[in-house]
mmCIF file of C-alpha atoms in Angstrom:
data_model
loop_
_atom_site.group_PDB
_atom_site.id
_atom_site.type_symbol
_atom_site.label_atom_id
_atom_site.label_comp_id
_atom_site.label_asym_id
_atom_site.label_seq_id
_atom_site.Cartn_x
_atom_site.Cartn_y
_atom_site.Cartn_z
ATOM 1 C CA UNK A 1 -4.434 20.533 -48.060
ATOM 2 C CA UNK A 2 -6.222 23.566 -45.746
ATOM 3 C CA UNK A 3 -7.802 22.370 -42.456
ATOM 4 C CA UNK A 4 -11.316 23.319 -42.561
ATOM 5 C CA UNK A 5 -12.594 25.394 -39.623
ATOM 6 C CA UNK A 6 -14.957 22.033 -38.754
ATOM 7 C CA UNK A 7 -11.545 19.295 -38.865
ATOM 8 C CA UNK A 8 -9.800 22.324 -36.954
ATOM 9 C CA UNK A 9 -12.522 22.350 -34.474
ATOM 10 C CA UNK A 10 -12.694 18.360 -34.293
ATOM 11 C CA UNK A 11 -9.004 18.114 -33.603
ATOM 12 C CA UNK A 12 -9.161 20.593 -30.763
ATOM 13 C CA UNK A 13 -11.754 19.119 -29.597
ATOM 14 C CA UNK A 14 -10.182 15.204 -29.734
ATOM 15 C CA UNK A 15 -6.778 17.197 -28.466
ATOM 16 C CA UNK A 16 -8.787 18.855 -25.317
ATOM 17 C CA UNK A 17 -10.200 15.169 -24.207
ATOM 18 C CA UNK A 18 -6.930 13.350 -24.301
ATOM 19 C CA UNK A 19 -5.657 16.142 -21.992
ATOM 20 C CA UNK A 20 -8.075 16.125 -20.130
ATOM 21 C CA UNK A 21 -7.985 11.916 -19.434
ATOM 22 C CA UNK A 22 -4.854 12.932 -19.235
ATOM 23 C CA UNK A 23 -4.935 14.903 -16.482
ATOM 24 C CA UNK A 24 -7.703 12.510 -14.858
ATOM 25 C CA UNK A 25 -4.932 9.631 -14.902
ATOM 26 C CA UNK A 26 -2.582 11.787 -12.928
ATOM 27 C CA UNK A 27 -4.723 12.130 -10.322
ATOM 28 C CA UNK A 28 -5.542 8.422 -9.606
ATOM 29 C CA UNK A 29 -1.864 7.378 -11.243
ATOM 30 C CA UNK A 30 -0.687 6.917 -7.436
ATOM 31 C CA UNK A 31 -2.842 4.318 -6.758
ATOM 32 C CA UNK A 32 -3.193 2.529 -10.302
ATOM 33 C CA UNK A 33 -0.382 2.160 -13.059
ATOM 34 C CA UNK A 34 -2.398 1.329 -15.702
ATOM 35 C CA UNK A 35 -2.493 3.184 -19.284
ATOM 36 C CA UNK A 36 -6.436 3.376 -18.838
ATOM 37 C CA UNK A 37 -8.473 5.066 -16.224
ATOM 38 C CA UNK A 38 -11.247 3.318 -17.887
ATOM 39 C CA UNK A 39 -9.923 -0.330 -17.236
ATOM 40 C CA UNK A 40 -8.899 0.784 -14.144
ATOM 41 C CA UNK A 41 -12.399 1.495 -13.276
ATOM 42 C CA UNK A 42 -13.888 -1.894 -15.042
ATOM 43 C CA UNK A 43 -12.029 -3.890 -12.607
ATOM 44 C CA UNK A 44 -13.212 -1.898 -9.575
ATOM 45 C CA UNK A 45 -16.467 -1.971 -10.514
ATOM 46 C CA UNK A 46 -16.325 -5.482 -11.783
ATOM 47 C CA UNK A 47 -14.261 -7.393 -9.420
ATOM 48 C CA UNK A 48 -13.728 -5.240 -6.076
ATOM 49 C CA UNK A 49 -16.551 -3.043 -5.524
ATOM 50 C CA UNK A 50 -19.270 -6.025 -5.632
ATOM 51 C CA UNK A 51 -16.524 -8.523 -3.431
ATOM 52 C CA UNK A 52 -15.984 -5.334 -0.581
ATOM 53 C CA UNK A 53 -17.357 -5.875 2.413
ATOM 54 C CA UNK A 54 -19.498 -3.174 3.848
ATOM 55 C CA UNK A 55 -17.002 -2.669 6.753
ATOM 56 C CA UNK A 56 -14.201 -1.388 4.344
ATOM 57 C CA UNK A 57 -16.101 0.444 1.723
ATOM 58 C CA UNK A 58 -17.678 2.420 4.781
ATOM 59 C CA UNK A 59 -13.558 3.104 5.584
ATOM 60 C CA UNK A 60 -12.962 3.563 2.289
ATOM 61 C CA UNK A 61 -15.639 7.084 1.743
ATOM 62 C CA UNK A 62 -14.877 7.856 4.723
ATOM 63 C CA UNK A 63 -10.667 8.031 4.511
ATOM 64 C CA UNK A 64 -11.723 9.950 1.181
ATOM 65 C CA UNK A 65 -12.697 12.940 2.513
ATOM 66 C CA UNK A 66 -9.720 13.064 4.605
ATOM 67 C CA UNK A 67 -7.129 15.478 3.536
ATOM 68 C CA UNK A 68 -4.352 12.730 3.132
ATOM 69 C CA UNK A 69 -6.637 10.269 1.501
ATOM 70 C CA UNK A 70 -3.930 9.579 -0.922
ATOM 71 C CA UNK A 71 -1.484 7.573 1.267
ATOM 72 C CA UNK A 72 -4.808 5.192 1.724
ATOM 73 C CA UNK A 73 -4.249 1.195 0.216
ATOM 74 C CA UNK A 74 -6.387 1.368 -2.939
ATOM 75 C CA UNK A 75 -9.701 -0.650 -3.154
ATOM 76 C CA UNK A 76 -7.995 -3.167 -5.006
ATOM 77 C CA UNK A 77 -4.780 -3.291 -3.389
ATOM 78 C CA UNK A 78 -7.202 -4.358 -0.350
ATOM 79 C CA UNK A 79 -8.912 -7.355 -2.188
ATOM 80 C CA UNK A 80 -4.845 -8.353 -2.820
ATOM 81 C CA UNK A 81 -4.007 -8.118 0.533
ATOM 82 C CA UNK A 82 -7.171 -10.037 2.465
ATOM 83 C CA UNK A 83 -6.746 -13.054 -0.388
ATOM 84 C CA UNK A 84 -3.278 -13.567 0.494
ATOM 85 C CA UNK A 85 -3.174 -13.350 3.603
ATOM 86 C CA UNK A 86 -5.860 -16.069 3.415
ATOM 87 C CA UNK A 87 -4.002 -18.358 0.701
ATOM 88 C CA UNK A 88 -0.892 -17.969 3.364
ATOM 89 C CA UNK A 89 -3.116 -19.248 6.109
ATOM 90 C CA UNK A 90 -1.788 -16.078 8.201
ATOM 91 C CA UNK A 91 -2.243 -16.065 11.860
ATOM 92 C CA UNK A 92 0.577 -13.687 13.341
ATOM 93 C CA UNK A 93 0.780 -10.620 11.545
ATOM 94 C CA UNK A 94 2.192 -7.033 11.622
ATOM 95 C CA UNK A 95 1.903 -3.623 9.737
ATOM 96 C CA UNK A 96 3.588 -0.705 9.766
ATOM 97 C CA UNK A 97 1.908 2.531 8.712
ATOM 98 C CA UNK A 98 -1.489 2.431 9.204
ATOM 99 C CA UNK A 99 -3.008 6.113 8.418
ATOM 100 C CA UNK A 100 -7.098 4.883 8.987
ATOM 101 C CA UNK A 101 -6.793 1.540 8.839
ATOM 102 C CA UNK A 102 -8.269 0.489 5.144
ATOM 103 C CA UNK A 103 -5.542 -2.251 5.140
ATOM 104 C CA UNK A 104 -5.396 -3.310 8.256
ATOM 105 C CA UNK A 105 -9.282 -3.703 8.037
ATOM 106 C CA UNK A 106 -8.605 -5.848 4.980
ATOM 107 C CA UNK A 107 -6.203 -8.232 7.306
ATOM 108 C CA UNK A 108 -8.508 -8.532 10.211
ATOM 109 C CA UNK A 109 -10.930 -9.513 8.169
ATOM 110 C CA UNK A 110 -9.014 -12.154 6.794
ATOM 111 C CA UNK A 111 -7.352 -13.523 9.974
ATOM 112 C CA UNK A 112 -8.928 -16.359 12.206
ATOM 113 C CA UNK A 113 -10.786 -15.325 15.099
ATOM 114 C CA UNK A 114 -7.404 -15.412 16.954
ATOM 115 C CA UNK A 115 -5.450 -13.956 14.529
ATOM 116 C CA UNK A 116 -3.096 -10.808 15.705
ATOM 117 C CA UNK A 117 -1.981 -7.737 13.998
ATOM 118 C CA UNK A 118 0.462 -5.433 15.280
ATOM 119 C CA UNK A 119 0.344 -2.258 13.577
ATOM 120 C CA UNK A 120 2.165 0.440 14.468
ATOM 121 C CA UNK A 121 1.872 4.369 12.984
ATOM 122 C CA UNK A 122 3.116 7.606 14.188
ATOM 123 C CA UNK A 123 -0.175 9.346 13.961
ATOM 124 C CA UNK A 124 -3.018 7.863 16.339
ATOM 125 C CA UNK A 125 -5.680 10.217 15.418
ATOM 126 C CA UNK A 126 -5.608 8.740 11.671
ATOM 127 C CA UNK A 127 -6.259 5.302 13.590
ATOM 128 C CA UNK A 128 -8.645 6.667 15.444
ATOM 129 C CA UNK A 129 -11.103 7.959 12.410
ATOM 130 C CA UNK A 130 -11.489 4.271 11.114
ATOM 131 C CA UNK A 131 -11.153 3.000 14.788
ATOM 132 C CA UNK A 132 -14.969 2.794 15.492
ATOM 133 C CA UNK A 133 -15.782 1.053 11.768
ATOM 134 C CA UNK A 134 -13.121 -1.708 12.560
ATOM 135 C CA UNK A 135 -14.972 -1.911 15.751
ATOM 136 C CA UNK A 136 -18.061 -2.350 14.199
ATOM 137 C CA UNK A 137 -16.908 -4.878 11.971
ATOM 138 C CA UNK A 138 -16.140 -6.915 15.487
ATOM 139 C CA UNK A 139 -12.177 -7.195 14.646
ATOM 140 C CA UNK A 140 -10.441 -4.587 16.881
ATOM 141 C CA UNK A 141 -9.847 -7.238 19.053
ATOM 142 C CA UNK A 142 -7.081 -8.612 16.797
ATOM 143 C CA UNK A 143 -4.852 -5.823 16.773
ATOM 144 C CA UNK A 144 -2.400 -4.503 19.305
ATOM 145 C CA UNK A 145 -1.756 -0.930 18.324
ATOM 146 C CA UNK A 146 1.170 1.422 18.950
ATOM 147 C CA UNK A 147 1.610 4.839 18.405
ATOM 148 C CA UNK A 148 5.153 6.096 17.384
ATOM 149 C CA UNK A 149 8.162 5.253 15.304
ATOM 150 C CA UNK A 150 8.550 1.254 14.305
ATOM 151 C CA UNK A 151 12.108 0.977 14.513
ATOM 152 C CA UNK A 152 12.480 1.410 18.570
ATOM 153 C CA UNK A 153 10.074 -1.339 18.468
ATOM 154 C CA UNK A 154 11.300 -3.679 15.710
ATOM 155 C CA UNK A 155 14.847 -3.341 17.033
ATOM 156 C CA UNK A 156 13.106 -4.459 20.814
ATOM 157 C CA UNK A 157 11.164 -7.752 19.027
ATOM 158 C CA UNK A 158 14.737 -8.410 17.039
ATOM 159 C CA UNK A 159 16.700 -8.200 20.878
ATOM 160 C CA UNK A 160 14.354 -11.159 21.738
ATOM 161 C CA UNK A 161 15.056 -14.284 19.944
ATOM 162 C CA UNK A 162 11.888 -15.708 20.566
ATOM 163 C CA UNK A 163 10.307 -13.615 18.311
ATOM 164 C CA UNK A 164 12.501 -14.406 15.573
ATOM 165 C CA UNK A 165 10.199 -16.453 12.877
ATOM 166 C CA UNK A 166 7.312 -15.882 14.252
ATOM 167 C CA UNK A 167 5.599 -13.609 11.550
ATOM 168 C CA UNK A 168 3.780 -15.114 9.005
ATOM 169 C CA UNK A 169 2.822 -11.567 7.122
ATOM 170 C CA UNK A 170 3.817 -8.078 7.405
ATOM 171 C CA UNK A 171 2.965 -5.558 5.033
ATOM 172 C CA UNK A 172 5.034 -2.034 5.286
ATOM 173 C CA UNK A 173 3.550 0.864 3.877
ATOM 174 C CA UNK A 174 5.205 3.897 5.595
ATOM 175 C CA UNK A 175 7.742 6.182 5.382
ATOM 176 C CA UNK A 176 10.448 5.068 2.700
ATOM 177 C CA UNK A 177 13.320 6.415 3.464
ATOM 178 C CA UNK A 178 13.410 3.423 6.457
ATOM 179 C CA UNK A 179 12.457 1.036 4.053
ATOM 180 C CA UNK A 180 16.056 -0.562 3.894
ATOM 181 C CA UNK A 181 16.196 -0.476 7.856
ATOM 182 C CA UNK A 182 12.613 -2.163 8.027
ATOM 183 C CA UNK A 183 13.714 -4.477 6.226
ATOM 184 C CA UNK A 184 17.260 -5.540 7.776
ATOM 185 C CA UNK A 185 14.957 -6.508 10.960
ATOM 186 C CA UNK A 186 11.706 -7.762 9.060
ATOM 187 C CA UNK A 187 13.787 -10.528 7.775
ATOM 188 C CA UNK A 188 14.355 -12.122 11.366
ATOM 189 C CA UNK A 189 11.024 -11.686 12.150
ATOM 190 C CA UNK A 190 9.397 -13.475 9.526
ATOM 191 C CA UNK A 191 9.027 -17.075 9.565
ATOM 192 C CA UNK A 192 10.628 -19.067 7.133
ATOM 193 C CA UNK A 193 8.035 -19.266 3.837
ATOM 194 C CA UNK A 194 6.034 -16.248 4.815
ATOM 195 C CA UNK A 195 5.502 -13.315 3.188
ATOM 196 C CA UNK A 196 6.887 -9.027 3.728
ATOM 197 C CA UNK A 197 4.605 -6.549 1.414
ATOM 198 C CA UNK A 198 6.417 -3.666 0.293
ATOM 199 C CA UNK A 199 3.910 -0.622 -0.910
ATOM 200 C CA UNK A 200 4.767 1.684 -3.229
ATOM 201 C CA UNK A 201 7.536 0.100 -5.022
ATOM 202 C CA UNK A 202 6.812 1.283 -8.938
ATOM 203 C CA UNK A 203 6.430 5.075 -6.663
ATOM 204 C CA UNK A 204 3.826 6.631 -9.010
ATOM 205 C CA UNK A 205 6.355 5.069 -11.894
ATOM 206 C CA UNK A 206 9.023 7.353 -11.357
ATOM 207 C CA UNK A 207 10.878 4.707 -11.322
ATOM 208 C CA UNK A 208 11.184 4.757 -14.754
ATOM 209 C CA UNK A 209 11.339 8.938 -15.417
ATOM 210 C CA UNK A 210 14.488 10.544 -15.950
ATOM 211 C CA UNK A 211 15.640 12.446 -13.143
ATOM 212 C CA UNK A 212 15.096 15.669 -14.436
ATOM 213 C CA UNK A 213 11.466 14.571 -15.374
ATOM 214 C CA UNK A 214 8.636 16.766 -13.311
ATOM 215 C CA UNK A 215 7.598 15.459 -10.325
ATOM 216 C CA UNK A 216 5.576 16.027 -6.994
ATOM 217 C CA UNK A 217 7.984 16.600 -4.413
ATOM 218 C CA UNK A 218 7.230 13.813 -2.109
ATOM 219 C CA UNK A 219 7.620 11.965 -5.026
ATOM 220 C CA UNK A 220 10.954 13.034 -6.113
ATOM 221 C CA UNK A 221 11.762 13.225 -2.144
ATOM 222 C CA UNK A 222 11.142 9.564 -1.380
ATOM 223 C CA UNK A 223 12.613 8.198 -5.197
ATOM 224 C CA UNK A 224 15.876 7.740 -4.456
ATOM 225 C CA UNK A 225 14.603 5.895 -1.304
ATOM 226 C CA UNK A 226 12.541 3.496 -3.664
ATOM 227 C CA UNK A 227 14.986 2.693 -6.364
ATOM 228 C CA UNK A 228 17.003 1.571 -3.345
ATOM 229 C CA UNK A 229 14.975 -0.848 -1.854
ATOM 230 C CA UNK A 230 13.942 -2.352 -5.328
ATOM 231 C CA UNK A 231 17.545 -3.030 -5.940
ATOM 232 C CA UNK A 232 18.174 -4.223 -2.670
ATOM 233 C CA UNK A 233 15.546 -6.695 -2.808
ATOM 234 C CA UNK A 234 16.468 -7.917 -6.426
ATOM 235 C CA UNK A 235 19.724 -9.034 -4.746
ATOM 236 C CA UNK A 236 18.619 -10.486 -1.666
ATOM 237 C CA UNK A 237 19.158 -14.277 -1.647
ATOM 238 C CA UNK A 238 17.063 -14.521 1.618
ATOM 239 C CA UNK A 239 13.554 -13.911 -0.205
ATOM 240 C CA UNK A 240 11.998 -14.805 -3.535
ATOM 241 C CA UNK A 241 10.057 -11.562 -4.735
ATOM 242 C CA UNK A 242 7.292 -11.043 -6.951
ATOM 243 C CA UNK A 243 7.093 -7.163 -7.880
ATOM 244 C CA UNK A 244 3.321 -6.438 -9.101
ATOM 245 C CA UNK A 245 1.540 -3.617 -10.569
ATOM 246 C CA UNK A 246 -1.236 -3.309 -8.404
ATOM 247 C CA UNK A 247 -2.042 -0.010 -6.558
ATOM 248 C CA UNK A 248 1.019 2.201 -6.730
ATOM 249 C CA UNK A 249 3.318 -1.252 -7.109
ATOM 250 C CA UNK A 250 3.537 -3.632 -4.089
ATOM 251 C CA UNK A 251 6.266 -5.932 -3.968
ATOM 252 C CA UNK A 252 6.124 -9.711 -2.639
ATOM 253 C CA UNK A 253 9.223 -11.321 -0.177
ATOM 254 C CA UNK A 254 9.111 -14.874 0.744
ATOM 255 C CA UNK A 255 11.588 -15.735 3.321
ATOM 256 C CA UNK A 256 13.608 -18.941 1.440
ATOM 257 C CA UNK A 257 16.120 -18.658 4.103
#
């Protein structure tokens, strides 16, 4: 049968909008896996955005006009974060890689009143442009923060054995190529039943592409780097894990051992 000019023009048309969600997905696909943009959105707008405190959302517009806003902890990957660091009853915390401070906001504002955080990041003047909104929200005092590389001082904490155990959270969202040394000294730190976050672990889900599939170059860069972690982590009897598609994929360790 002939196409008629008008089913021509409706297909185009119906062909144009699925690129263009298309396109639209790849955009916010680093910080949310799922198929739809749309149901991506309902549970922001349904779940998050009423729960986030004013602190945080404040962070959160202003990290977004920041050039690197994409290495920022999604809105919901937040929420995640402050609930289970409350269900863990967390008190002694650390994070490494920082940028502004959206998640380490979302900890200090789940910690006790004498809760610590040390957070470490090789760029203070990220820190710094969040710095006076986690003042604000009257939490600065709970973190200790350190400018420069985390291994020097992981490696110093690890040298002490009274600071083995003593971590009841730390959350890593940094550069991923250490992710395998991070976590060779994480694991001493953190007490017995608590809990190391991995970011990034499904990596914008080229995880799953063939190797030859097209890719940003930080993502292909840092792939390799993933994939390694995931599989070391699978096979580490030390920790249960708990891999979950939230934000770009953050996966849960609990020290068994």
């Amino acid at each position: 049968m002939a196409t008629t000019t008008t089913e021509a023009t409706t297909t185009t048309n119906g062909e144009d909008q699925k690129q263009s969600q298309n396109l639209r997905h790849q955009e916010v696909g680093h910080k949310s896996l799922l198929q739809s943009d749309d149901l991506y959105q309902y549970i922001l707008e349904t779940s998050v955005y009423p729960r986030e405190p004013e602190s945080m959302k404040e962070l959160r517009e202003v990290t977004a006009k920041h050039p690197w806003n994409i290495m920022t902890t999604s809105a919901d990957e937040g929420q995640f974060l402050n609930m289970l660091i409350k269900l863990v009853n967390a008190k002694n915390t650390m994070e490494i890689g920082v940028y502004t401070g959206y998640s380490l906001l979302a900890t200090a504002l789940a910690l006790p009143e004498d809760g610590k955080i040390l957070a470490m990041d090789v760029n203070r003047e990220n820190y710094e442009l969040g710095l006076p909104i986690i003042e604000k929200a009257g939490v600065a005092h709970k973190i200790d923060f350190r400018e420069g590389p985390a291994l020097p001082v992981l490696d110093q904490l690890v040298a002490d054995e009274k600071n083995h155990g003593t971590y009841d959270f730390i959350f890593v969202d940094a550069d991923k190529d250490n992710y395998i040394n991070y976590h060779k000294r994480l694991i001493d730190l953190v007490k017995v039943g608590g809990v190391i976050g991995y970011d990034n672990t499904l990596w914008n889900g080229s995880v799953v592409a063939p190797a030859d599939a097209p890719m940003r170059k930080y993502v292909r860069y840092y792939r390799d780097f993933v994939l390694e972690l995931n599989k070391a982590l699978a096979a580490d009897p030390r920790i249960e894990i708990c891999m979950l598609p939230v934000g770009d994929g953050i996966t849960i360790c609990r020290r068994i051992s």
